[in-house]
Coordinates of C-alpha atoms and ligand atoms in Angstrom, one line a residue:
M1 CA 0.0 0.0 0.0
Q2 CA 1.3 3.4 -0.9
T3 CA 1.7 5.5 2.2
E4 CA 3.0 8.9 1.0
F5 CA 1.0 11.5 -0.9
D6 CA 1.0 15.2 -1.5
H7 CA -2.6 15.7 -0.3
I8 CA -4.7 13.6 2.0
V9 CA -8.4 14.3 2.1
V10 CA -10.2 12.7 5.1
G11 CA -13.7 11.7 4.1
G12 CA -15.1 10.9 0.7
G13 CA -18.4 12.7 1.2
S14 CA -20.2 15.6 -0.5
A15 CA -17.4 18.1 0.2
G16 CA -14.4 15.7 0.2
C17 CA -15.1 14.5 -3.3
A18 CA -15.2 18.2 -4.5
V19 CA -11.9 18.9 -2.6
A20 CA -10.2 15.9 -4.2
A21 CA -11.3 16.9 -7.7
R22 CA -9.9 20.4 -7.2
L23 CA -6.6 19.1 -5.8
A24 CA -6.2 16.5 -8.5
E25 CA -6.3 19.3 -11.1
R26 CA -2.8 20.2 -10.1
P27 CA -0.4 18.5 -12.6
G28 CA 1.4 15.6 -10.9
A29 CA -0.4 16.0 -7.6
R30 CA -0.8 12.7 -5.6
V31 CA -4.1 12.9 -3.9
C32 CA -5.5 10.3 -1.6
V33 CA -9.1 10.2 -0.3
I34 CA -9.4 8.2 2.9
E35 CA -13.0 7.0 3.6
A36 CA -14.0 5.2 6.8
G37 CA -16.9 3.4 5.1
P38 CA -17.2 1.1 2.0
S39 CA -17.5 2.1 -1.6
D40 CA -20.9 3.2 -2.8
A41 CA -21.2 0.3 -5.2
D42 CA -24.6 -0.9 -3.9
I43 CA -27.8 -0.9 -5.9
R44 CA -29.6 0.8 -3.0
V45 CA -27.4 3.8 -3.4
K46 CA -28.2 4.1 -7.1
V47 CA -32.0 3.5 -6.8
P48 CA -33.4 6.7 -5.4
F49 CA -35.9 4.9 -3.1
G50 CA -33.1 2.8 -1.8
L51 CA -32.3 5.5 0.8
V52 CA -35.2 4.1 2.9
H53 CA -33.1 0.9 3.4
L54 CA -29.8 2.6 3.7
L55 CA -31.0 4.6 6.7
G56 CA -31.3 1.3 8.5
S57 CA -27.8 0.1 7.6
D58 CA -25.2 -0.2 10.3
R59 CA -22.5 -0.4 7.7
R60 CA -23.4 2.7 5.6
N61 CA -24.8 5.0 8.2
W62 CA -22.9 6.2 11.3
K63 CA -26.2 6.3 13.1
R64 CA -25.2 8.9 15.6
Q65 CA -27.6 10.2 18.3
T66 CA -27.8 13.4 20.3
V67 CA -27.5 13.4 24.1
P68 CA -30.8 13.9 25.9
M69 CA -31.8 17.6 25.2
A70 CA -33.5 19.4 28.0
A71 CA -35.5 21.9 25.9
A72 CA -36.8 19.2 23.6
G73 CA -38.3 17.2 26.5
G74 CA -35.2 15.4 27.6
R75 CA -35.0 13.3 24.4
R76 CA -32.3 12.0 22.2
V77 CA -32.8 12.5 18.4
S78 CA -31.2 10.5 15.7
V79 CA -28.3 12.0 13.6
P80 CA -27.9 9.9 10.5
R81 CA -24.7 10.4 8.6
G82 CA -23.6 8.6 5.4
R83 CA -20.7 6.3 5.8
M84 CA -19.4 5.4 2.4
L85 CA -18.1 7.1 -0.7
G86 CA -20.5 10.0 -1.4
G87 CA -21.0 10.4 2.3
S88 CA -24.4 11.7 3.5
G89 CA -24.9 12.5 -0.2
S90 CA -25.2 8.7 -0.8
I91 CA -28.1 8.3 1.6
N92 CA -29.8 11.6 1.2
S93 CA -32.9 12.6 -0.7
M94 CA -30.9 14.5 -3.3
V95 CA -33.0 17.7 -3.0
W96 CA -30.9 20.5 -4.6
F97 CA -30.8 24.0 -3.2
R98 CA -28.0 26.6 -3.1
G99 CA -29.5 28.6 -0.2
T100 CA -30.2 32.3 -0.6
R101 CA -27.6 34.9 -1.7
A102 CA -28.3 36.6 1.7
D103 CA -27.2 33.5 3.5
F104 CA -23.7 33.9 2.2
D105 CA -23.5 37.7 2.5
A106 CA -24.5 37.2 6.1
W107 CA -21.3 35.2 6.7
A108 CA -19.5 38.5 6.1
L109 CA -16.2 36.7 5.3
P110 CA -13.8 37.6 2.5
G111 CA -14.2 35.2 -0.4
W112 CA -17.7 34.0 0.6
D113 CA -19.9 36.8 -0.6
A114 CA -22.9 35.8 -2.7
D115 CA -21.3 36.8 -6.1
T116 CA -18.2 34.6 -5.5
V117 CA -20.2 31.8 -4.1
W118 CA -22.7 31.9 -7.0
D119 CA -19.8 31.4 -9.5
A120 CA -18.6 28.4 -7.5
F121 CA -22.2 26.9 -7.5
D122 CA -22.1 27.3 -11.3
A123 CA -18.9 25.2 -11.4
V124 CA -20.4 22.6 -9.1
E125 CA -23.7 22.4 -11.0
A126 CA -21.8 21.9 -14.3
R127 CA -20.8 18.5 -12.8
M128 CA -23.9 17.7 -10.8
T129 CA -26.5 18.8 -13.3
P130 CA -29.5 19.2 -11.0
T131 CA -32.9 18.9 -12.8
R132 CA -36.5 18.9 -11.8
L133 CA -37.7 15.5 -10.6
P134 CA -39.0 13.9 -13.8
H135 CA -41.9 11.7 -12.5
P136 CA -43.4 13.2 -9.4
H137 CA -46.5 11.6 -7.8
S138 CA -49.7 13.5 -8.7
L139 CA -50.0 14.6 -5.0
S140 CA -46.5 16.2 -5.3
N141 CA -47.6 18.0 -8.4
A142 CA -50.7 19.3 -6.6
F143 CA -48.6 20.4 -3.7
G144 CA -46.1 22.1 -6.0
E145 CA -48.8 23.8 -8.0
L146 CA -50.2 25.3 -4.8
F147 CA -47.1 27.2 -4.3
A148 CA -46.4 28.0 -7.9
A149 CA -49.8 29.5 -8.2
N150 CA -50.1 31.2 -4.9
D151 CA -46.7 31.6 -3.3
P152 CA -47.5 33.1 0.1
G153 CA -43.9 34.1 0.6
A154 CA -42.3 36.0 -2.2
P155 CA -42.3 35.4 -6.0
P156 CA -39.9 32.6 -7.0
T157 CA -36.3 33.8 -7.5
P158 CA -33.4 31.9 -8.9
E159 CA -32.1 31.1 -5.4
R160 CA -35.4 29.4 -4.7
Q161 CA -35.7 27.8 -8.1
S162 CA -37.0 24.5 -7.0
A163 CA -39.9 25.5 -4.9
G164 CA -42.8 23.3 -6.1
V165 CA -41.6 19.9 -7.4
F166 CA -37.9 19.8 -6.4
H167 CA -34.8 19.8 -8.4
T168 CA -32.6 16.9 -7.5
N169 CA -29.1 15.6 -8.3
M170 CA -30.3 12.5 -10.1
R171 CA -29.2 11.4 -13.6
N172 CA -31.3 9.1 -15.7
G173 CA -33.4 8.2 -12.7
A174 CA -30.5 7.3 -10.6
R175 CA -28.5 8.9 -7.7
W176 CA -25.7 11.1 -9.0
S177 CA -23.6 11.9 -5.9
A178 CA -20.4 13.9 -5.5
A179 CA -18.5 10.6 -5.9
D180 CA -20.0 10.4 -9.4
G181 CA -19.6 14.1 -10.3
F182 CA -16.2 14.8 -8.7
L183 CA -14.3 11.9 -7.3
R184 CA -14.4 9.2 -10.0
P185 CA -13.5 11.6 -12.8
S186 CA -10.6 13.1 -10.7
G187 CA -8.3 10.0 -10.8
A188 CA -7.5 10.5 -7.1
D189 CA -6.4 7.5 -5.1
V190 CA -9.2 6.2 -2.8
L191 CA -8.8 4.1 0.3
T192 CA -12.0 2.8 1.7
G193 CA -12.7 1.0 5.0
A194 CA -10.0 3.3 6.6
E195 CA -11.1 5.3 9.5
V196 CA -8.8 8.2 10.5
D197 CA -8.1 8.5 14.2
H198 CA -6.0 11.7 14.3
V199 CA -3.7 14.0 12.4
T200 CA 0.1 13.8 13.0
F201 CA 2.3 16.9 13.4
D202 CA 5.9 17.8 13.1
G203 CA 5.9 20.8 15.6
A204 CA 2.9 22.8 14.3
R205 CA 3.0 21.4 10.8
A206 CA 0.5 18.7 9.9
T207 CA 2.3 15.8 8.3
G208 CA -0.3 13.0 7.8
V209 CA -2.8 10.9 9.6
V210 CA -3.0 7.8 11.7
L211 CA -5.8 5.3 11.0
R212 CA -7.7 3.5 13.8
D213 CA -6.0 0.3 12.8
G214 CA -2.6 1.9 13.5
R215 CA -1.5 2.5 9.9
T216 CA 0.2 5.9 9.2
L217 CA -0.1 7.8 6.0
R218 CA 2.0 10.9 5.1
A219 CA 0.9 14.0 3.3
L220 CA 3.7 16.3 2.1
A221 CA 1.5 19.2 1.1
G222 CA -1.1 18.9 3.9
V223 CA -4.3 17.3 5.1
V224 CA -7.9 18.4 4.5
L225 CA -10.6 17.2 6.9
S226 CA -13.9 16.6 5.1
A227 CA -15.4 14.1 7.5
G228 CA -18.6 16.2 8.1
S229 CA -20.0 18.3 10.9
I230 CA -19.8 15.5 13.5
E231 CA -16.6 13.7 12.7
S232 CA -14.3 16.6 11.5
P233 CA -14.4 18.3 15.0
M234 CA -13.9 14.8 16.6
I235 CA -10.7 14.2 14.5
L236 CA -9.5 17.7 15.3
M237 CA -10.1 17.1 19.0
R238 CA -8.4 13.7 18.9
S239 CA -5.5 15.5 17.3
G240 CA -5.2 17.9 20.2
I241 CA -7.1 20.9 18.6
G242 CA -10.1 21.9 20.7
P243 CA -11.2 23.2 24.1
A244 CA -8.2 22.5 26.3
A245 CA -10.1 21.5 29.4
D246 CA -12.2 18.9 27.4
L247 CA -9.1 17.5 25.7
K248 CA -7.2 17.2 29.0
A249 CA -10.2 15.4 30.6
A250 CA -10.2 13.0 27.7
G251 CA -6.4 12.4 28.2
I252 CA -5.4 14.1 24.9
E253 CA -2.3 16.3 24.7
V254 CA -3.2 19.9 23.7
Q255 CA -1.8 21.1 20.4
V256 CA -4.0 24.2 20.1
D257 CA -6.5 25.4 22.7
A258 CA -9.4 26.1 20.3
P259 CA -12.6 26.6 22.2
G260 CA -14.6 27.1 19.0
V261 CA -14.1 23.5 17.9
G262 CA -17.5 21.7 18.5
D263 CA -19.2 25.0 19.3
N264 CA -22.0 26.6 17.3
L265 CA -23.6 23.3 16.4
H266 CA -27.0 23.8 14.7
D267 CA -29.5 22.2 12.3
H268 CA -32.9 22.9 10.8
P269 CA -35.4 21.6 13.3
G270 CA -38.2 19.7 11.6
F271 CA -41.7 18.5 12.5
G272 CA -44.1 16.6 10.2
L273 CA -47.8 16.0 9.7
H274 CA -48.8 12.5 8.8
F275 CA -51.9 11.8 6.6
K276 CA -53.4 8.4 6.0
G277 CA -56.3 7.2 3.9
R278 CA -57.4 4.7 1.3
G279 CA -56.3 5.5 -2.3
S280 CA -54.0 8.3 -1.1
G281 CA -50.2 8.4 -1.7
Y282 CA -47.7 5.5 -1.9
G283 CA -47.8 3.0 0.8
L284 CA -48.2 -0.7 1.7
T285 CA -51.7 -1.8 0.8
L286 CA -53.0 -4.9 -0.9
G287 CA -54.0 -2.8 -3.8
Q288 CA -50.5 -1.4 -4.2
L289 CA -48.7 -4.8 -3.9
P290 CA -48.7 -5.4 -7.7
A291 CA -47.2 -1.9 -8.3
W292 CA -44.4 -2.6 -5.7
A293 CA -43.8 -6.0 -7.3
V294 CA -43.2 -4.7 -10.8
S295 CA -41.3 -1.6 -9.5
P296 CA -37.8 -3.0 -9.7
L297 CA -38.2 -4.1 -13.3
Q298 CA -39.9 -0.8 -14.1
W299 CA -36.9 1.1 -12.7
L300 CA -34.4 -1.1 -14.5
M301 CA -36.3 -0.8 -17.8
T302 CA -37.5 2.8 -17.8
R303 CA -35.9 4.5 -14.7
S304 CA -39.4 5.5 -13.6
G305 CA -42.0 4.3 -11.1
R306 CA -42.0 4.5 -7.4
L307 CA -38.4 3.4 -6.9
A308 CA -37.3 6.4 -9.0
S309 CA -38.8 8.6 -6.3
N310 CA -36.3 10.5 -4.0
T311 CA -39.2 10.5 -1.5
V312 CA -38.9 14.2 -0.7
E313 CA -40.5 15.2 -4.0
A314 CA -41.8 18.7 -3.5
G315 CA -41.9 21.6 -1.1
A316 CA -41.6 25.3 -0.8
F317 CA -40.8 28.3 1.4
Y318 CA -43.1 30.6 3.3
S319 CA -43.1 33.1 6.1
V320 CA -45.2 33.1 9.2
T321 CA -44.5 36.7 10.3
D322 CA -44.6 39.6 7.9
S323 CA -40.9 38.9 6.9
A324 CA -40.2 39.2 3.2
V325 CA -37.5 36.5 3.7
P326 CA -38.9 33.0 3.9
E327 CA -38.7 31.7 7.4
V328 CA -39.9 28.1 6.9
Q329 CA -39.2 25.4 4.4
T330 CA -41.7 22.6 3.9
H331 CA -40.9 19.2 2.4
F332 CA -43.7 17.0 0.9
L333 CA -43.4 13.2 0.6
P334 CA -46.2 11.4 -1.2
F335 CA -45.6 8.4 1.1
L336 CA -47.2 7.1 4.2
M337 CA -44.6 7.2 7.0
G338 CA -45.0 5.7 10.4
W339 CA -45.3 8.0 13.4
Q340 CA -45.3 5.5 16.2
G341 CA -41.7 4.3 16.1
R342 CA -41.7 2.2 12.9
S343 CA -41.0 4.0 9.6
I344 CA -43.0 1.6 7.4
I345 CA -46.6 0.8 8.3
W346 CA -49.6 -0.6 6.5
G347 CA -51.8 1.9 4.6
A348 CA -51.4 4.8 2.1
G349 CA -50.9 8.4 2.7
Y350 CA -48.5 11.4 2.6
F351 CA -46.3 13.5 4.8
A352 CA -45.5 17.2 5.0
D353 CA -43.1 18.9 7.4
V354 CA -41.9 22.3 8.4
C355 CA -38.2 23.2 9.0
L356 CA -37.0 26.5 10.2
C357 CA -34.7 28.2 7.6
Q358 CA -32.7 30.1 10.3
P359 CA -33.0 28.5 13.7
R360 CA -31.8 30.6 16.6
S361 CA -30.8 27.7 19.0
R362 CA -27.2 26.7 19.1
G363 CA -25.7 23.6 20.6
R364 CA -22.3 22.0 21.1
L365 CA -20.5 18.9 20.2
R366 CA -18.0 17.6 22.8
I367 CA -15.5 14.8 23.2
G368 CA -15.9 12.5 26.2
P369 CA -14.1 9.6 27.7
D370 CA -14.8 7.5 24.6
T371 CA -13.0 9.6 22.1
H372 CA -14.9 7.9 19.2
A373 CA -18.4 8.6 20.6
P374 CA -19.2 12.3 20.0
L375 CA -21.4 14.0 22.6
I376 CA -23.8 15.8 20.3
D377 CA -26.0 18.4 21.9
L378 CA -28.1 20.2 19.3
N379 CA -29.9 22.1 22.0
L380 CA -33.1 21.8 20.0
F381 CA -35.5 24.6 21.1
G382 CA -32.9 26.0 23.5
D383 CA -34.1 29.3 22.2
E384 CA -37.9 29.1 22.7
R385 CA -38.5 31.4 19.8
D386 CA -37.7 28.5 17.5
L387 CA -40.6 26.5 19.1
D388 CA -42.9 29.5 18.7
M389 CA -42.1 29.8 15.0
M390 CA -42.5 26.0 14.5
T391 CA -45.9 26.1 16.1
A392 CA -47.1 29.0 13.9
A393 CA -45.5 27.3 10.8
V394 CA -47.4 24.0 11.4
A395 CA -50.7 25.9 11.8
R396 CA -49.9 27.7 8.5
L397 CA -49.0 24.5 6.7
R398 CA -52.4 23.0 7.7
T399 CA -54.2 25.8 6.0
L400 CA -52.0 25.6 2.9
L401 CA -52.6 21.9 2.7
E402 CA -56.4 22.5 2.8
R403 CA -56.1 24.4 -0.4
A404 CA -54.1 21.8 -2.3
A405 CA -55.9 20.1 -5.2
F406 CA -55.5 16.6 -3.8
G407 CA -58.9 15.4 -5.0
S408 CA -59.8 11.9 -4.1
R409 CA -56.2 11.3 -2.8
R410 CA -56.8 13.7 0.1
A411 CA -56.4 11.9 3.4
P412 CA -57.1 12.9 7.0
E413 CA -54.4 14.0 9.3
M414 CA -53.5 11.1 11.7
F415 CA -50.6 12.7 13.5
P416 CA -50.7 14.8 15.6
G417 CA -54.3 15.1 14.5
P418 CA -56.3 18.2 13.5
D419 CA -57.5 18.8 17.1
V420 CA -54.0 19.3 18.4
T421 CA -53.5 23.0 18.2
G422 CA -52.2 25.9 20.3
E423 CA -50.3 24.9 23.4
A424 CA -50.9 21.2 22.8
L425 CA -49.4 21.5 19.4
R426 CA -46.4 23.4 20.8
E427 CA -45.8 20.7 23.4
T428 CA -46.2 18.0 20.7
I429 CA -43.6 19.7 18.6
R430 CA -41.3 20.1 21.6
T431 CA -41.5 16.4 22.4
R432 CA -41.6 14.9 18.9
A433 CA -39.6 17.2 16.5
G434 CA -36.4 16.1 15.0
T435 CA -34.2 17.7 12.4
A436 CA -33.8 17.8 8.6
Y437 CA -30.4 16.0 9.1
H438 CA -28.4 19.2 8.2
P439 CA -25.9 19.6 11.1
V440 CA -23.4 22.4 10.5
G441 CA -21.2 25.0 12.2
T442 CA -18.9 22.9 14.5
V443 CA -15.6 24.2 12.9
A444 CA -16.7 27.5 11.6
L445 CA -14.9 29.8 9.2
G446 CA -13.8 32.8 11.1
G447 CA -13.8 30.7 14.3
P448 CA -11.2 27.9 14.6
L449 CA -10.6 28.4 10.8
D450 CA -9.5 31.4 8.9
A451 CA -11.6 32.5 5.9
L452 CA -9.7 30.1 3.5
G453 CA -10.5 27.1 5.7
A454 CA -7.1 26.7 7.3
V455 CA -7.0 25.6 10.9
K456 CA -5.6 28.4 13.1
G457 CA -2.5 27.8 15.2
V458 CA -1.0 25.0 12.9
S459 CA 0.0 24.8 9.2
N460 CA -0.9 22.5 6.4
L461 CA -4.3 21.5 7.9
W462 CA -7.7 22.6 6.5
V463 CA -11.3 21.7 7.1
A464 CA -13.8 21.7 4.2
D465 CA -17.3 20.4 4.7
A466 CA -20.6 21.4 6.2
S467 CA -18.9 22.0 9.6
V468 CA -17.3 25.2 8.3
M469 CA -20.6 27.1 7.9
P470 CA -20.7 29.9 10.5
R471 CA -24.5 30.0 10.0
I472 CA -26.7 27.4 8.2
T473 CA -28.0 28.1 4.7
S474 CA -31.8 28.6 4.5
A475 CA -32.4 25.2 2.7
N476 CA -30.9 21.8 2.3
T477 CA -27.2 21.7 2.8
N478 CA -25.8 19.2 0.2
A479 CA -25.2 21.6 -2.6
P480 CA -23.6 24.2 -0.2
S481 CA -21.3 21.4 1.1
M482 CA -20.0 20.6 -2.4
M483 CA -19.6 24.3 -3.1
I484 CA -17.5 24.6 0.2
G485 CA -15.4 21.7 -0.9
W486 CA -14.8 23.2 -4.3
Q487 CA -13.8 26.6 -2.9
I488 CA -11.5 25.4 -0.1
G489 CA -10.1 22.7 -2.4
G490 CA -9.1 25.6 -4.7
H491 CA -7.5 27.5 -1.8
V492 CA -5.4 24.4 -0.8
A493 CA -4.3 23.8 -4.4
A494 CA -3.2 27.5 -4.7
H495 CA -1.3 27.2 -1.4
A496 CA 0.5 24.0 -2.7
K497 CA 1.3 25.7 -6.0
R498 CA 2.8 28.7 -4.2
N499 CA 4.9 26.5 -1.9
A500 CA 6.2 24.5 -4.9
A501 CA 7.2 27.6 -6.8
Ligands
FAD1 C1 -30.8 11.1 5.5 C2 -30.3 12.4 5.0 C3 -31.1 13.1 4.1 C4 -30.6 14.3 3.6 N1 -31.3 14.9 2.5 C5 -30.8 16.0 1.9 C6 -31.3 16.5 0.7 O1 -32.3 15.9 0.2 N2 -30.8 17.6 0.2 C7 -29.7 18.2 0.7 O2 -29.2 19.2 0.2 N3 -29.1 17.7 1.9 C8 -29.6 16.6 2.4 N4 -29.0 16.1 3.5 C9 -27.8 16.7 4.1 C10 -26.5 16.6 3.1 O3 -26.5 15.3 2.6 C11 -25.3 16.9 4.0 O4 -25.4 18.3 4.4 C12 -24.0 16.8 3.2 O5 -23.9 15.5 2.6 C13 -22.8 17.0 4.1 O6 -21.6 16.9 3.4 P1 -20.2 16.7 4.2 O7 -19.2 16.6 3.1 O8 -20.1 17.8 5.2 O9 -20.3 15.4 5.0 P2 -20.6 13.9 4.5 O10 -21.2 13.9 3.1 O11 -21.4 13.2 5.5 O12 -19.2 13.2 4.3 C14 -18.4 12.9 5.4 C15 -17.6 11.6 5.0 O13 -16.5 11.5 5.8 C16 -16.4 10.1 6.2 N5 -15.8 10.0 7.5 C17 -16.2 10.5 8.7 N6 -15.3 10.3 9.7 C18 -14.3 9.7 9.1 C19 -13.0 9.2 9.6 N7 -12.7 9.3 10.9 N8 -12.1 8.7 8.7 C20 -12.4 8.6 7.4 N9 -13.6 9.0 6.9 C21 -14.5 9.6 7.7 C22 -17.9 9.7 6.3 O14 -18.0 8.3 6.2 C23 -18.4 10.4 5.0 O15 -18.3 9.6 3.9 C24 -29.4 14.9 4.1 C25 -28.7 14.2 5.0 C26 -29.1 12.9 5.5 C27 -28.3 12.2 6.5

């Protein structure tokens, strides 16, 4: 096995694949992507509906959980993270959003203004080619038309281009992840099944990584951590970069006292309404068994049918106050989903949720005695204003759904039920809400990182993934993660070129 490279990229996920592509553009550069999980060569990754199975996989999902969160009723909530090439982008719903231009301007960091970032998105989209979901369910069309015809927020703008039936990063009815768009064409070396424990240093200069199985790999031009918002801060802390007191308590020698590592953790809180009724959306019923039975062949032959659904087919943005900026994103799934513990139940139906575009609550990720078990505290509803807005947003969603032209496919609300309103709804949201699976912010640009993604206090070490967002974007975070990888990868390549000159 080759053990020396110019660049090591830790994590072959949404951002890491884009980083690798950018680094591999340098003539002669030896780039190695180290991925803890397996390859993405699995039919369930390619078939869009396969994500339902992948979420249950111990091998391809890190299956993290939060600590019990006081403001959310003392509960833990699940934090799924993809564990294979493509990362979370290999188990996600492929909904494609840039976020708003104002999201990036609000970062107020050199090189991350909306104009610069928009150019980077153009480069990313040239490879990812997002397009409108080709075969949405009729319920999704009806939901989308509701917003197209009567957008209660503001008129559609390019930054909110896929309100209605969503744009997705699928090609020919199959998942097209960052591994497809960036990594495979790059020619970078890839090591799968290799979990990085920590970064090695010569003084303050990063020189490589040590894997959990004890192997050491060297990186002459530096290391880029792209292990995601949960694992990148953990690798940093295991490498001695983090809050000194926590590191000492965990028996780790301090390289840099960086209190910002693990801080600023946040995500889009989400809460859904479940509808169930005969003849409604996709589900498990006797009448739908023949359609499920032929669906694999249908997908193989025509790349259509229910298996070609990314599940989260449609949605939109709206406001609940008089804000001109959308405050809430809703996702619509024309599937019956379980609400009593099991995700698959008998019957047919649909599901619609609300997620806050800009949550106020901030949590923290910490390292504990088991340095491979992150203590994830999202502090969901730590700021009660998030709960107030969620409650108002759900009430608004109900009235919007009443207007949708669902026809005979309309079904009654089963959870939490139409009678659950006001204070009861607020408490239900507090005790049942989860997230949209978009954790960010734990190694923020302008905090432990400079504006180019370099870790402060050491050299030759960068972070490039969703963890670097100082503030979350106002929609789904996959496209922004790739854009971040593309941009920081460019900065690392430029740094290496300068050093080689
Ligand atoms: C179920 C689900 C659905 C989602 N749906 C959408 C959606 O529809 N649209 C959207 O925009 N966003 C969605 N997201 C969010 C989006 O996918 C993520 O924001 C994005 O993929 C984050 O990219 P990343 O590069 O930061 O991390 P990841 O893509 O998670 O990549 C991190 C990679 O690093 C690897 N890794 C971690 N630790 C180590 C280690 N120690 N050593 C080596 N490798 C390591 C991981 O295995 C993984 O491959 C969803 C997420 C989930 C989980």
